[in-house]
Short mmCIF file of C-alpha atoms and ligand atoms in Angstrom, two decimals:
data_model
loop_
_atom_site.label_atom_id
_atom_site.label_comp_id
_atom_site.label_asym_id
_atom_site.label_seq_id
_atom_site.Cartn_x
_atom_site.Cartn_y
_atom_site.Cartn_z
CA UNK A 1 -151.75 -200.85 -50.28
CA UNK A 2 -150.61 -202.71 -53.40
CA UNK A 3 -151.20 -200.60 -56.45
CA UNK A 4 -150.76 -201.74 -60.01
CA UNK A 5 -148.49 -199.88 -62.39
CA UNK A 6 -149.85 -196.48 -63.18
CA UNK A 7 -152.95 -196.70 -61.00
CA UNK A 8 -152.93 -193.44 -59.16
CA UNK A 9 -155.40 -192.82 -56.37
CA UNK A 10 -158.22 -190.49 -57.44
CA UNK A 11 -157.06 -186.88 -57.28
CA UNK A 12 -157.96 -185.36 -53.95
CA UNK A 13 -159.28 -181.83 -53.80
CA UNK A 14 -157.43 -179.84 -51.15
CA UNK A 15 -160.54 -179.43 -49.04
CA UNK A 16 -162.24 -182.74 -49.81
CA UNK A 17 -162.27 -185.88 -47.68
CA UNK A 18 -158.84 -187.10 -46.64
CA UNK A 19 -157.35 -189.82 -48.83
CA UNK A 20 -156.68 -193.18 -47.16
CA UNK A 21 -153.76 -193.50 -44.79
CA UNK A 22 -151.01 -195.49 -46.49
CA UNK A 23 -149.20 -198.33 -44.75
CA UNK A 24 -145.41 -198.11 -44.46
CA UNK A 25 -143.11 -201.10 -44.76
CA UNK A 26 -139.41 -201.87 -44.71
CA UNK A 27 -137.66 -203.65 -47.55
CA UNK A 28 -135.22 -205.89 -45.69
CA UNK A 29 -133.86 -209.36 -46.25
CA UNK A 30 -135.21 -209.13 -49.78
CA UNK A 31 -138.85 -208.87 -48.60
CA UNK A 32 -141.38 -206.23 -47.58
CA UNK A 33 -142.02 -206.38 -43.86
CA UNK A 34 -143.67 -204.28 -41.16
CA UNK A 35 -140.66 -203.53 -38.96
CA UNK A 36 -141.18 -203.86 -35.24
CA UNK A 37 -139.87 -200.55 -33.85
CA UNK A 38 -141.75 -197.51 -32.55
CA UNK A 39 -144.72 -196.10 -34.43
CA UNK A 40 -143.91 -193.87 -37.41
CA UNK A 41 -146.45 -191.26 -38.48
CA UNK A 42 -146.09 -189.18 -41.60
CA UNK A 43 -148.34 -186.11 -41.52
CA UNK A 44 -149.34 -183.41 -43.97
CA UNK A 45 -147.56 -180.18 -42.96
CA UNK A 46 -150.42 -178.13 -44.43
CA UNK A 47 -152.85 -179.89 -42.07
CA UNK A 48 -150.74 -181.60 -39.40
CA UNK A 49 -153.73 -183.53 -38.06
CA UNK A 50 -154.00 -185.37 -41.38
CA UNK A 51 -151.97 -188.58 -41.32
CA UNK A 52 -150.51 -189.43 -44.74
CA UNK A 53 -148.92 -192.76 -43.86
CA UNK A 54 -148.26 -194.86 -40.82
CA UNK A 55 -146.09 -197.80 -39.90
CA UNK A 56 -143.25 -198.84 -37.64
CA UNK A 57 -139.59 -197.95 -37.53
CA UNK A 58 -136.97 -200.53 -38.41
CA UNK A 59 -135.34 -202.53 -35.64
CA UNK A 60 -131.75 -203.75 -35.33
CA UNK A 61 -132.75 -207.03 -36.97
CA UNK A 62 -134.18 -205.23 -40.00
CA UNK A 63 -130.92 -203.33 -40.39
CA UNK A 64 -128.83 -206.51 -40.18
CA UNK A 65 -131.12 -208.35 -42.60
CA UNK A 66 -131.14 -205.51 -45.15
CA UNK A 67 -127.34 -205.26 -45.12
CA UNK A 68 -126.91 -209.05 -45.24
CA UNK A 69 -129.30 -209.30 -48.22
CA UNK A 70 -127.45 -206.50 -50.01
CA UNK A 71 -124.12 -208.29 -49.40
CA UNK A 72 -125.49 -211.55 -50.66
CA UNK A 73 -127.02 -209.94 -53.74
CA UNK A 74 -123.87 -207.96 -54.58
CA UNK A 75 -121.81 -210.50 -56.59
CA UNK A 76 -124.77 -211.43 -58.80
CA UNK A 77 -125.78 -207.83 -59.44
CA UNK A 78 -122.19 -206.72 -60.03
CA UNK A 79 -121.75 -209.54 -62.55
CA UNK A 80 -124.98 -208.70 -64.40
CA UNK A 81 -124.09 -207.28 -67.82
CA UNK A 82 -124.12 -203.51 -67.72
CA UNK A 83 -126.95 -203.38 -70.23
CA UNK A 84 -129.03 -205.68 -68.04
CA UNK A 85 -128.59 -203.37 -65.05
CA UNK A 86 -129.41 -200.43 -67.29
CA UNK A 87 -132.62 -202.12 -68.42
CA UNK A 88 -133.93 -202.08 -64.85
CA UNK A 89 -133.06 -198.39 -64.45
CA UNK A 90 -134.73 -197.50 -67.76
CA UNK A 91 -137.86 -199.42 -66.75
CA UNK A 92 -137.91 -197.55 -63.42
CA UNK A 93 -137.59 -194.25 -65.33
CA UNK A 94 -140.60 -195.13 -67.47
CA UNK A 95 -142.68 -196.07 -64.42
CA UNK A 96 -141.70 -192.85 -62.62
CA UNK A 97 -142.72 -190.80 -65.65
CA UNK A 98 -146.04 -192.59 -65.87
CA UNK A 99 -146.71 -192.03 -62.17
CA UNK A 100 -145.40 -188.47 -61.92
CA UNK A 101 -148.85 -186.98 -61.22
CA UNK A 102 -149.65 -189.56 -58.57
CA UNK A 103 -146.29 -189.41 -56.80
CA UNK A 104 -146.15 -185.63 -57.20
CA UNK A 105 -149.45 -185.23 -55.41
CA UNK A 106 -148.39 -187.55 -52.58
CA UNK A 107 -145.12 -185.67 -52.36
CA UNK A 108 -146.98 -182.39 -51.97
CA UNK A 109 -149.13 -183.89 -49.21
CA UNK A 110 -146.21 -185.41 -47.36
CA UNK A 111 -143.49 -182.76 -47.77
CA UNK A 112 -145.42 -179.55 -48.44
CA UNK A 113 -143.94 -178.28 -51.72
CA UNK A 114 -146.52 -177.33 -54.33
CA UNK A 115 -148.09 -180.02 -56.42
CA UNK A 116 -146.45 -178.63 -59.57
CA UNK A 117 -143.04 -178.82 -57.90
CA UNK A 118 -143.85 -182.32 -56.65
CA UNK A 119 -144.77 -183.54 -60.13
CA UNK A 120 -141.66 -181.84 -61.52
CA UNK A 121 -139.57 -183.62 -58.92
CA UNK A 122 -140.99 -187.03 -59.82
CA UNK A 123 -140.18 -186.34 -63.49
CA UNK A 124 -136.70 -185.26 -62.50
CA UNK A 125 -136.20 -188.56 -60.70
CA UNK A 126 -137.22 -190.30 -63.93
CA UNK A 127 -134.70 -188.22 -65.85
CA UNK A 128 -131.93 -189.22 -63.43
CA UNK A 129 -132.74 -192.92 -63.86
CA UNK A 130 -132.78 -192.49 -67.63
CA UNK A 131 -129.41 -190.75 -67.59
CA UNK A 132 -127.89 -193.46 -65.39
CA UNK A 133 -129.32 -196.18 -67.64
CA UNK A 134 -127.34 -194.56 -70.46
CA UNK A 135 -124.15 -195.18 -68.51
CA UNK A 136 -124.09 -198.70 -69.97
CA UNK A 137 -123.42 -197.21 -73.40
CA UNK A 138 -120.62 -194.87 -72.27
CA UNK A 139 -116.96 -195.79 -71.94
CA UNK A 140 -116.47 -197.95 -68.87
CA UNK A 141 -112.74 -197.55 -68.43
CA UNK A 142 -109.52 -196.39 -70.00
CA UNK A 143 -106.68 -198.04 -71.86
CA UNK A 144 -103.12 -196.77 -71.40
CA UNK A 145 -99.94 -197.51 -73.28
CA UNK A 146 -97.36 -199.52 -71.38
CA UNK A 147 -93.66 -198.68 -71.11
CA UNK A 148 -93.01 -202.44 -71.60
CA UNK A 149 -93.31 -204.21 -74.93
CA UNK A 150 -96.27 -206.53 -75.51
CA UNK A 151 -98.30 -205.05 -72.67
CA UNK A 152 -101.39 -202.90 -72.33
CA UNK A 153 -102.70 -201.23 -69.18
CA UNK A 154 -106.46 -201.11 -68.60
CA UNK A 155 -108.15 -199.10 -65.90
CA UNK A 156 -111.44 -200.72 -64.94
CA UNK A 157 -114.07 -199.05 -62.79
CA UNK A 158 -115.41 -201.66 -60.42
CA UNK A 159 -118.41 -201.36 -58.09
CA UNK A 160 -117.48 -200.71 -54.46
CA UNK A 161 -119.98 -203.10 -52.85
CA UNK A 162 -122.82 -202.27 -50.48
CA UNK A 163 -123.64 -198.55 -50.43
CA UNK A 164 -125.52 -196.95 -47.52
CA UNK A 165 -127.65 -194.00 -48.67
CA UNK A 166 -129.02 -191.54 -46.11
CA UNK A 167 -131.29 -188.86 -47.59
CA UNK A 168 -133.12 -185.70 -46.45
CA UNK A 169 -136.77 -184.65 -46.50
CA UNK A 170 -136.59 -181.77 -48.96
CA UNK A 171 -136.32 -183.72 -52.22
CA UNK A 172 -137.93 -186.98 -51.14
CA UNK A 173 -137.54 -188.69 -54.50
CA UNK A 174 -135.02 -186.70 -56.59
CA UNK A 175 -132.08 -186.80 -54.17
CA UNK A 176 -132.56 -190.53 -53.50
CA UNK A 177 -132.73 -191.02 -57.28
CA UNK A 178 -129.40 -189.33 -57.85
CA UNK A 179 -127.74 -191.51 -55.23
CA UNK A 180 -129.49 -194.83 -55.85
CA UNK A 181 -129.53 -194.74 -59.67
CA UNK A 182 -125.75 -194.32 -60.14
CA UNK A 183 -125.01 -196.68 -57.24
CA UNK A 184 -127.07 -199.42 -58.92
CA UNK A 185 -126.00 -198.52 -62.45
CA UNK A 186 -122.35 -198.99 -61.53
CA UNK A 187 -123.11 -202.42 -60.06
CA UNK A 188 -123.44 -201.73 -56.34
CA UNK A 189 -126.22 -202.81 -54.02
CA UNK A 190 -127.87 -200.25 -51.73
CA UNK A 191 -129.41 -199.98 -48.27
CA UNK A 192 -131.35 -196.73 -47.96
CA UNK A 193 -132.47 -194.79 -44.89
CA UNK A 194 -134.65 -191.84 -45.96
CA UNK A 195 -135.74 -188.98 -43.71
CA UNK A 196 -138.46 -190.06 -41.30
CA UNK A 197 -140.49 -187.03 -42.47
CA UNK A 198 -141.08 -188.43 -45.98
CA UNK A 199 -141.30 -192.22 -45.68
CA UNK A 200 -144.18 -192.64 -48.14
CA UNK A 201 -142.32 -191.18 -51.11
CA UNK A 202 -139.30 -193.30 -50.22
CA UNK A 203 -141.51 -196.33 -50.29
CA UNK A 204 -142.92 -195.31 -53.67
CA UNK A 205 -139.43 -195.18 -55.17
CA UNK A 206 -138.48 -198.53 -53.66
CA UNK A 207 -141.73 -200.10 -54.92
CA UNK A 208 -141.03 -198.71 -58.37
CA UNK A 209 -137.56 -200.24 -58.47
CA UNK A 210 -138.79 -203.63 -57.32
CA UNK A 211 -141.48 -203.52 -59.98
CA UNK A 212 -138.91 -202.48 -62.58
CA UNK A 213 -137.18 -205.80 -62.00
CA UNK A 214 -134.49 -205.14 -59.42
CA UNK A 215 -133.44 -208.55 -58.10
CA UNK A 216 -134.18 -209.42 -54.49
CA UNK A 217 -131.83 -207.90 -51.92
CA UNK A 218 -130.23 -205.39 -54.31
CA UNK A 219 -132.11 -202.55 -52.57
CA UNK A 220 -133.06 -202.32 -48.91
CA UNK A 221 -135.28 -199.62 -47.40
CA UNK A 222 -135.29 -198.88 -43.68
CA UNK A 223 -137.52 -196.31 -41.99
CA UNK A 224 -135.91 -194.73 -38.98
CA UNK A 225 -134.42 -191.72 -37.28
CA UNK A 226 -130.94 -190.20 -37.33
CA UNK A 227 -129.62 -192.85 -35.01
CA UNK A 228 -130.57 -195.58 -37.48
CA UNK A 229 -128.76 -193.60 -40.19
CA UNK A 230 -125.62 -193.59 -38.04
CA UNK A 231 -125.88 -197.30 -37.35
CA UNK A 232 -126.37 -198.05 -41.03
CA UNK A 233 -123.38 -195.90 -42.01
CA UNK A 234 -121.18 -197.66 -39.44
CA UNK A 235 -122.47 -201.18 -40.13
CA UNK A 236 -119.63 -203.65 -40.76
CA UNK A 237 -121.36 -204.92 -43.91
CA UNK A 238 -121.35 -201.51 -45.61
CA UNK A 239 -118.57 -200.41 -47.99
CA UNK A 240 -119.39 -196.75 -48.72
CA UNK A 241 -121.76 -194.07 -47.46
CA UNK A 242 -123.54 -191.32 -49.38
CA UNK A 243 -125.35 -188.64 -47.40
CA UNK A 244 -127.26 -185.42 -48.02
CA UNK A 245 -128.42 -183.41 -45.05
CA UNK A 246 -127.40 -180.91 -42.39
CA UNK A 247 -123.74 -179.98 -41.99
CA UNK A 248 -123.51 -181.06 -38.33
CA UNK A 249 -124.86 -184.55 -39.05
CA UNK A 250 -122.66 -184.86 -42.14
CA UNK A 251 -119.54 -183.92 -40.21
CA UNK A 252 -120.25 -186.57 -37.57
CA UNK A 253 -120.64 -189.13 -40.37
CA UNK A 254 -117.43 -187.98 -42.03
CA UNK A 255 -115.60 -188.50 -38.72
CA UNK A 256 -117.04 -191.96 -38.10
CA UNK A 257 -116.43 -193.07 -41.70
CA UNK A 258 -112.90 -191.66 -41.49
CA UNK A 259 -112.22 -193.81 -38.43
CA UNK A 260 -113.34 -196.85 -40.45
CA UNK A 261 -111.45 -195.74 -43.59
CA UNK A 262 -114.82 -195.96 -45.35
CA UNK A 263 -115.43 -193.77 -48.41
CA UNK A 264 -118.05 -191.11 -47.75
CA UNK A 265 -119.78 -188.60 -50.00
CA UNK A 266 -121.62 -185.73 -48.31
CA UNK A 267 -123.79 -182.94 -49.66
CA UNK A 268 -124.37 -180.54 -46.80
CA UNK A 269 -125.73 -177.06 -46.24
CA UNK A 270 -125.60 -173.82 -48.15
CA UNK A 271 -125.83 -170.09 -47.50
CA UNK A 272 -126.08 -169.17 -51.14
CA UNK A 273 -125.80 -165.60 -52.30
CA UNK A 274 -127.22 -163.82 -55.30
CA UNK A 275 -125.18 -160.74 -56.21
CA UNK A 276 -127.04 -158.16 -58.29
CA UNK A 277 -124.50 -155.87 -59.94
CA UNK A 278 -124.98 -152.32 -61.16
CA UNK A 279 -125.65 -153.23 -64.81
CA UNK A 280 -128.07 -156.09 -64.08
CA UNK A 281 -131.47 -156.57 -65.71
CA UNK A 282 -133.44 -155.80 -62.54
CA UNK A 283 -136.72 -157.40 -63.66
CA UNK A 284 -134.97 -160.67 -64.38
CA UNK A 285 -132.88 -160.48 -61.20
CA UNK A 286 -135.89 -159.83 -58.96
CA UNK A 287 -137.86 -162.72 -60.47
CA UNK A 288 -134.95 -165.18 -60.20
CA UNK A 289 -134.01 -164.14 -56.68
CA UNK A 290 -137.59 -164.58 -55.47
CA UNK A 291 -137.84 -167.99 -57.17
CA UNK A 292 -134.49 -169.04 -55.67
CA UNK A 293 -135.40 -167.86 -52.20
CA UNK A 294 -139.01 -168.99 -51.86
CA UNK A 295 -139.72 -172.01 -54.08
CA UNK A 296 -140.10 -175.10 -51.93
CA UNK A 297 -140.49 -172.58 -49.08
CA UNK A 298 -136.74 -172.03 -49.21
CA UNK A 299 -136.01 -175.61 -48.15
CA UNK A 300 -133.20 -176.38 -50.59
CA UNK A 301 -129.53 -176.47 -49.82
CA UNK A 302 -129.22 -174.43 -53.02
CA UNK A 303 -131.85 -171.83 -52.06
CA UNK A 304 -130.92 -168.17 -52.38
CA UNK A 305 -130.64 -167.04 -48.78
CA UNK A 306 -128.43 -163.95 -49.12
CA UNK A 307 -129.08 -161.12 -51.56
CA UNK A 308 -126.23 -158.67 -52.13
CA UNK A 309 -127.00 -155.60 -54.21
CA UNK A 310 -124.70 -152.95 -55.60
CA UNK A 311 -125.70 -149.58 -54.15
CA UNK A 312 -126.39 -148.02 -57.55
CA UNK A 313 -129.43 -150.29 -58.08
CA UNK A 314 -130.20 -151.27 -54.49
CA UNK A 315 -133.33 -149.16 -53.83
CA UNK A 316 -135.09 -150.32 -56.93
CA UNK A 317 -134.04 -153.99 -56.81
CA UNK A 318 -134.80 -154.42 -53.10
CA UNK A 319 -138.24 -152.84 -53.54
CA UNK A 320 -139.00 -155.15 -56.48
CA UNK A 321 -137.90 -158.24 -54.53
CA UNK A 322 -139.92 -157.29 -51.45
CA UNK A 323 -143.02 -156.59 -53.56
CA UNK A 324 -142.77 -159.86 -55.41
CA UNK A 325 -142.20 -161.80 -52.17
CA UNK A 326 -145.22 -160.14 -50.56
CA UNK A 327 -147.37 -161.01 -53.59
CA UNK A 328 -146.57 -164.75 -53.54
CA UNK A 329 -149.67 -166.88 -52.96
CA UNK A 330 -149.04 -168.97 -49.86
CA UNK A 331 -151.43 -171.82 -49.20
CA UNK A 332 -152.33 -175.46 -49.57
CA UNK A 333 -149.80 -177.13 -51.88
CA UNK A 334 -152.60 -179.02 -53.62
CA UNK A 335 -154.40 -175.84 -54.72
CA UNK A 336 -153.27 -175.11 -58.29
CA UNK A 337 -152.90 -171.38 -57.59
CA UNK A 338 -150.52 -171.88 -54.64
CA UNK A 339 -146.95 -170.67 -55.19
CA UNK A 340 -145.48 -171.39 -51.75
CA UNK A 341 -146.58 -174.20 -49.42
CA UNK A 342 -145.75 -174.80 -45.77
CA UNK A 343 -142.37 -175.74 -44.37
CA UNK A 344 -141.99 -179.39 -43.48
CA UNK A 345 -143.27 -179.38 -39.88
CA UNK A 346 -144.70 -177.22 -37.12
CA UNK A 347 -141.42 -177.64 -35.26
CA UNK A 348 -139.48 -176.24 -38.24
CA UNK A 349 -141.99 -173.37 -38.54
CA UNK A 350 -141.62 -172.46 -34.87
CA UNK A 351 -137.82 -172.59 -34.93
CA UNK A 352 -137.72 -170.36 -38.02
CA UNK A 353 -140.15 -167.92 -36.42
CA UNK A 354 -137.96 -167.68 -33.33
CA UNK A 355 -134.94 -166.93 -35.54
CA UNK A 356 -136.81 -164.15 -37.34
CA UNK A 357 -138.14 -162.71 -34.06
CA UNK A 358 -134.66 -162.64 -32.56
CA UNK A 359 -133.24 -160.96 -35.67
CA UNK A 360 -136.00 -158.37 -35.82
CA UNK A 361 -135.23 -157.38 -32.23
CA UNK A 362 -131.59 -156.56 -33.06
CA UNK A 363 -130.55 -153.09 -34.16
CA UNK A 364 -129.67 -152.95 -37.85
CA UNK A 365 -132.18 -155.58 -39.03
CA UNK A 366 -135.23 -154.34 -40.85
CA UNK A 367 -138.02 -156.71 -41.85
CA UNK A 368 -139.15 -155.55 -45.30
CA UNK A 369 -141.93 -158.09 -45.75
CA UNK A 370 -143.28 -161.14 -43.89
CA UNK A 371 -141.74 -161.95 -40.55
CA UNK A 372 -144.95 -162.42 -38.57
CA UNK A 373 -146.81 -165.69 -37.97
CA UNK A 374 -150.08 -166.18 -39.83
CA UNK A 375 -153.44 -165.88 -38.15
CA UNK A 376 -156.60 -167.24 -39.77
CA UNK A 377 -156.81 -170.50 -41.71
CA UNK A 378 -153.06 -170.81 -42.31
CA UNK A 379 -152.25 -170.64 -38.58
CA UNK A 380 -152.82 -174.36 -38.01
CA UNK A 381 -150.43 -175.42 -40.82
CA UNK A 382 -146.64 -175.16 -40.91
CA UNK A 383 -146.85 -171.90 -42.86
CA UNK A 384 -144.45 -168.98 -42.70
CA UNK A 385 -144.77 -165.89 -44.84
CA UNK A 386 -142.01 -165.22 -47.39
CA UNK A 387 -139.75 -162.96 -45.36
CA UNK A 388 -137.17 -160.43 -46.50
CA UNK A 389 -134.88 -158.84 -43.90
CA UNK A 390 -132.36 -156.14 -44.71
CA UNK A 391 -129.24 -155.89 -42.58
CA UNK A 392 -128.26 -152.27 -42.41
CA UNK A 393 -125.54 -150.45 -40.58
CA UNK A 394 -121.81 -151.03 -40.57
CA UNK A 395 -120.15 -154.37 -41.02
CA UNK A 396 -119.41 -155.04 -37.30
CA UNK A 397 -123.14 -154.85 -36.63
CA UNK A 398 -124.19 -157.56 -39.04
CA UNK A 399 -121.01 -159.49 -39.61
CA UNK A 400 -121.84 -162.33 -37.23
CA UNK A 401 -125.61 -162.13 -37.53
CA UNK A 402 -127.02 -165.69 -37.76
CA UNK A 403 -129.28 -164.51 -40.58
CA UNK A 404 -126.15 -163.80 -42.58
CA UNK A 405 -124.08 -166.78 -41.37
CA UNK A 406 -126.34 -169.76 -40.73
CA UNK A 407 -128.33 -171.92 -43.08
CA UNK A 408 -131.97 -171.37 -42.07
CA UNK A 409 -133.79 -173.74 -44.49
CA UNK A 410 -136.95 -171.71 -44.74
CA UNK A 411 -138.54 -168.84 -46.69
CA UNK A 412 -136.19 -166.17 -45.37
CA UNK A 413 -134.01 -163.93 -47.52
CA UNK A 414 -131.44 -161.62 -45.96
CA UNK A 415 -130.32 -158.54 -47.91
CA UNK A 416 -127.14 -156.47 -47.81
CA UNK A 417 -126.15 -153.47 -49.86
CA UNK A 418 -122.60 -153.32 -51.26
CA UNK A 419 -120.68 -150.17 -52.17
CA UNK A 420 -119.99 -151.42 -55.69
CA UNK A 421 -119.74 -154.55 -57.86
CA UNK A 422 -116.38 -155.47 -56.43
CA UNK A 423 -117.59 -155.41 -52.87
CA UNK A 424 -120.71 -157.34 -53.90
CA UNK A 425 -118.55 -160.18 -55.24
CA UNK A 426 -116.37 -160.07 -52.13
CA UNK A 427 -119.43 -160.47 -49.91
CA UNK A 428 -120.53 -163.58 -51.85
CA UNK A 429 -117.41 -165.29 -50.49
CA UNK A 430 -118.08 -164.07 -46.95
CA UNK A 431 -119.42 -167.47 -45.88
CA UNK A 432 -118.08 -170.74 -44.56
CA UNK A 433 -120.39 -172.54 -47.02
CA UNK A 434 -119.51 -172.92 -50.68
CA UNK A 435 -122.35 -174.54 -52.56
CA UNK A 436 -124.03 -172.18 -55.05
CA UNK A 437 -124.03 -168.53 -56.06
CA UNK A 438 -125.78 -166.40 -58.65
CA UNK A 439 -124.43 -163.24 -60.25
CA UNK A 440 -126.68 -160.90 -62.22
CA UNK A 441 -124.72 -158.93 -64.78
CA UNK A 442 -124.09 -158.71 -68.53
CA UNK A 443 -120.59 -157.34 -68.08
CA UNK A 444 -118.08 -159.90 -69.28
CA UNK A 445 -115.43 -158.62 -66.87
CA UNK A 446 -117.74 -159.28 -63.93
CA UNK A 447 -118.60 -162.71 -65.28
CA UNK A 448 -114.92 -163.55 -65.61
CA UNK A 449 -114.20 -162.24 -62.09
CA UNK A 450 -117.07 -164.32 -60.68
CA UNK A 451 -115.88 -167.49 -62.46
CA UNK A 452 -112.35 -166.94 -61.19
CA UNK A 453 -112.93 -165.87 -57.63
CA UNK A 454 -116.19 -167.19 -56.18
CA UNK A 455 -115.64 -170.19 -53.89
CA UNK A 456 -118.62 -172.28 -54.89
CA UNK A 457 -119.26 -175.61 -56.56
CA UNK A 458 -122.16 -174.26 -58.65
CA UNK A 459 -122.26 -170.78 -60.20
CA UNK A 460 -125.19 -169.26 -62.07
CA UNK A 461 -124.91 -166.18 -64.25
CA UNK A 462 -128.32 -164.50 -64.55
CA UNK A 463 -130.31 -167.40 -63.08
CA UNK A 464 -131.34 -168.45 -59.57
CA UNK A 465 -128.96 -170.35 -57.29
CA UNK A 466 -131.05 -173.55 -57.16
CA UNK A 467 -131.06 -176.31 -59.74
CA UNK A 468 -129.04 -179.32 -60.80
CA UNK A 469 -128.90 -181.48 -63.94
CA UNK A 470 -128.32 -185.21 -64.10
CA UNK A 471 -125.37 -185.00 -66.50
CA UNK A 472 -123.15 -182.44 -64.73
CA UNK A 473 -121.38 -182.47 -61.35
CA UNK A 474 -123.20 -181.09 -58.34
CA UNK A 475 -121.75 -180.22 -54.94
CA UNK A 476 -119.86 -177.65 -52.94
CA UNK A 477 -116.90 -176.94 -50.75
CA UNK A 478 -116.29 -175.75 -47.20
CA UNK A 479 -119.22 -176.44 -44.91
CA UNK A 480 -121.24 -177.47 -47.99
CA UNK A 481 -119.73 -180.84 -48.66
CA UNK A 482 -116.93 -183.33 -48.51
CA UNK A 483 -116.01 -186.17 -50.81
CA UNK A 484 -116.61 -186.59 -54.53
CA UNK A 485 -119.34 -184.59 -56.24
CA UNK A 486 -122.67 -186.10 -57.23
CA UNK A 487 -124.27 -186.64 -60.64
CA UNK A 488 -122.97 -186.80 -64.16
CA UNK A 489 -119.53 -188.25 -64.76
CA UNK A 490 -118.61 -187.20 -61.19
CA UNK A 491 -120.79 -189.99 -59.78
CA UNK A 492 -118.44 -192.66 -61.12
CA UNK A 493 -115.68 -191.37 -58.89
CA UNK A 494 -117.60 -192.26 -55.78
CA UNK A 495 -119.61 -195.30 -56.83
CA UNK A 496 -116.69 -197.20 -58.35
CA UNK A 497 -113.11 -197.97 -57.47
CA UNK A 498 -110.46 -198.31 -60.14
CA UNK A 499 -108.65 -201.55 -60.82
CA UNK A 500 -105.50 -201.13 -62.89
CA UNK A 501 -104.90 -204.21 -64.96
CA UNK A 502 -101.59 -204.98 -66.72
CA UNK A 503 -102.33 -207.26 -69.64
CA UNK A 504 -99.41 -209.02 -71.28
CA UNK A 505 -99.54 -211.94 -73.64
CA UNK A 506 -97.38 -214.85 -72.56
CA UNK A 507 -94.17 -215.32 -74.52
CA UNK A 508 -95.77 -218.29 -76.30
CA UNK A 509 -93.65 -221.19 -75.04
CA UNK A 510 -90.30 -219.38 -75.12
CA UNK A 511 -88.91 -220.83 -71.88
C1 UN1 B 1 -131.83 -178.22 -56.62
O1 UN1 B 1 -131.41 -177.12 -56.34
O2 UN1 B 1 -132.69 -178.38 -57.48
O3 UN1 B 1 -130.62 -180.82 -50.60
C2 UN1 B 1 -131.31 -179.45 -55.97
C3 UN1 B 1 -130.61 -180.02 -51.54
C4 UN1 B 1 -129.62 -180.27 -52.66
C5 UN1 B 1 -130.28 -180.47 -53.97
C6 UN1 B 1 -130.72 -179.21 -54.62
N1 UN1 B 1 -128.80 -181.43 -52.34
O4 UN1 B 1 -131.38 -179.10 -51.57
#
């Protein structure tokens, strides 16, 4: 199980012998331990009989020990000079870069995105750690003038304490990185509960941080289900909670944290639209829409899941998108030629298939490509074909269609035609979510209208809806999120609390 820095397991051909099953452990009480709960199995969604890693879930004692260790470690870590904390993050970034191929391959086996995307994600995690390491060299507070003579007012940004991080399956290492790196970089300690679907990659990140020199207790890792996440978030020893995942779970967390007056940051779902306007470059738009909808098998909260096309270009654009989607190579994520892997589990595949079947049976929904389960060799994996469904007919017919309203988290793109550019932009806002949108146009008036009127946290002009960078805020409104944004300078808002300090020199013996 122990692997030295940079020693990746030998690359495994997709059809070769299975690599060894990895052993999962908790990091609690400052030590690696087995955990004594139920059995935890992590399987490869491309071949669900292949076990990637196995171990046991955390028990109540593991949770208490991890939180207690994080509490105990907090004062020492918070008092560590900023550049010392940053040194650990920079070391972790270097290790992640060096291991990107290794971790990327394991990520592809455990989560199902293509190997190239997996490697890219590991590098992205490295980039996030590097960015957060740089925080030590940025301004760490503000100085204000005082209305009183001889006084200065300083605003310090202090760590909040023990942060609980609860993370989803779809970016097993990048999303944890952009929660854990700023939390640590601002002087907090962390107890982390990753999705039970991707425990191995979580363990890899925790191992990397320990190896990078993180002092004992500063990070805890607990494997468990949603209930453990709830118990961690409500634990009396926790000071703040950061969560990415489904809207329903996030809302329950928001309510329970609200009752405790505990700060909470949530990144939730999306129902992101791409609007292709009449003047758009259709080749570019089709390529970006297909990338946004089907990369990672559509399992991103930023995925393009609604396509809205101005009537003037609709026939051509929709045909191009459907053709491109149909031509995507679906298969084993470890095969270099694969463009789309499986979804995360057979259960997710079956639920998505039921949603598509139900939609296809309704009047006014036309499946343009995909939509049917695979036979042949792909039938035993969690594969779904890239699916494009057009909703036709008048608004009352499709207005409440779940394909249009609900986040599906799979390779399914729903299409609507709009009378004109104006209506296309209006339809982008026809959603209770507000995470990302893309608008394809070169008309400055349309760009200005989109920037002014679209209710989203992230807006792309002429690029796909997905994507985030470590140095700029990320997040959405409505059903897409609550609490401060993530990443960039926005992270400081959540991971620190201000302390306003009035500094006045004494009068120097003038009593
Ligand atoms: C991206 O679009 O690259 O869960 C990142 C998610 C988002 C992150 C998206 N929180 O998909």
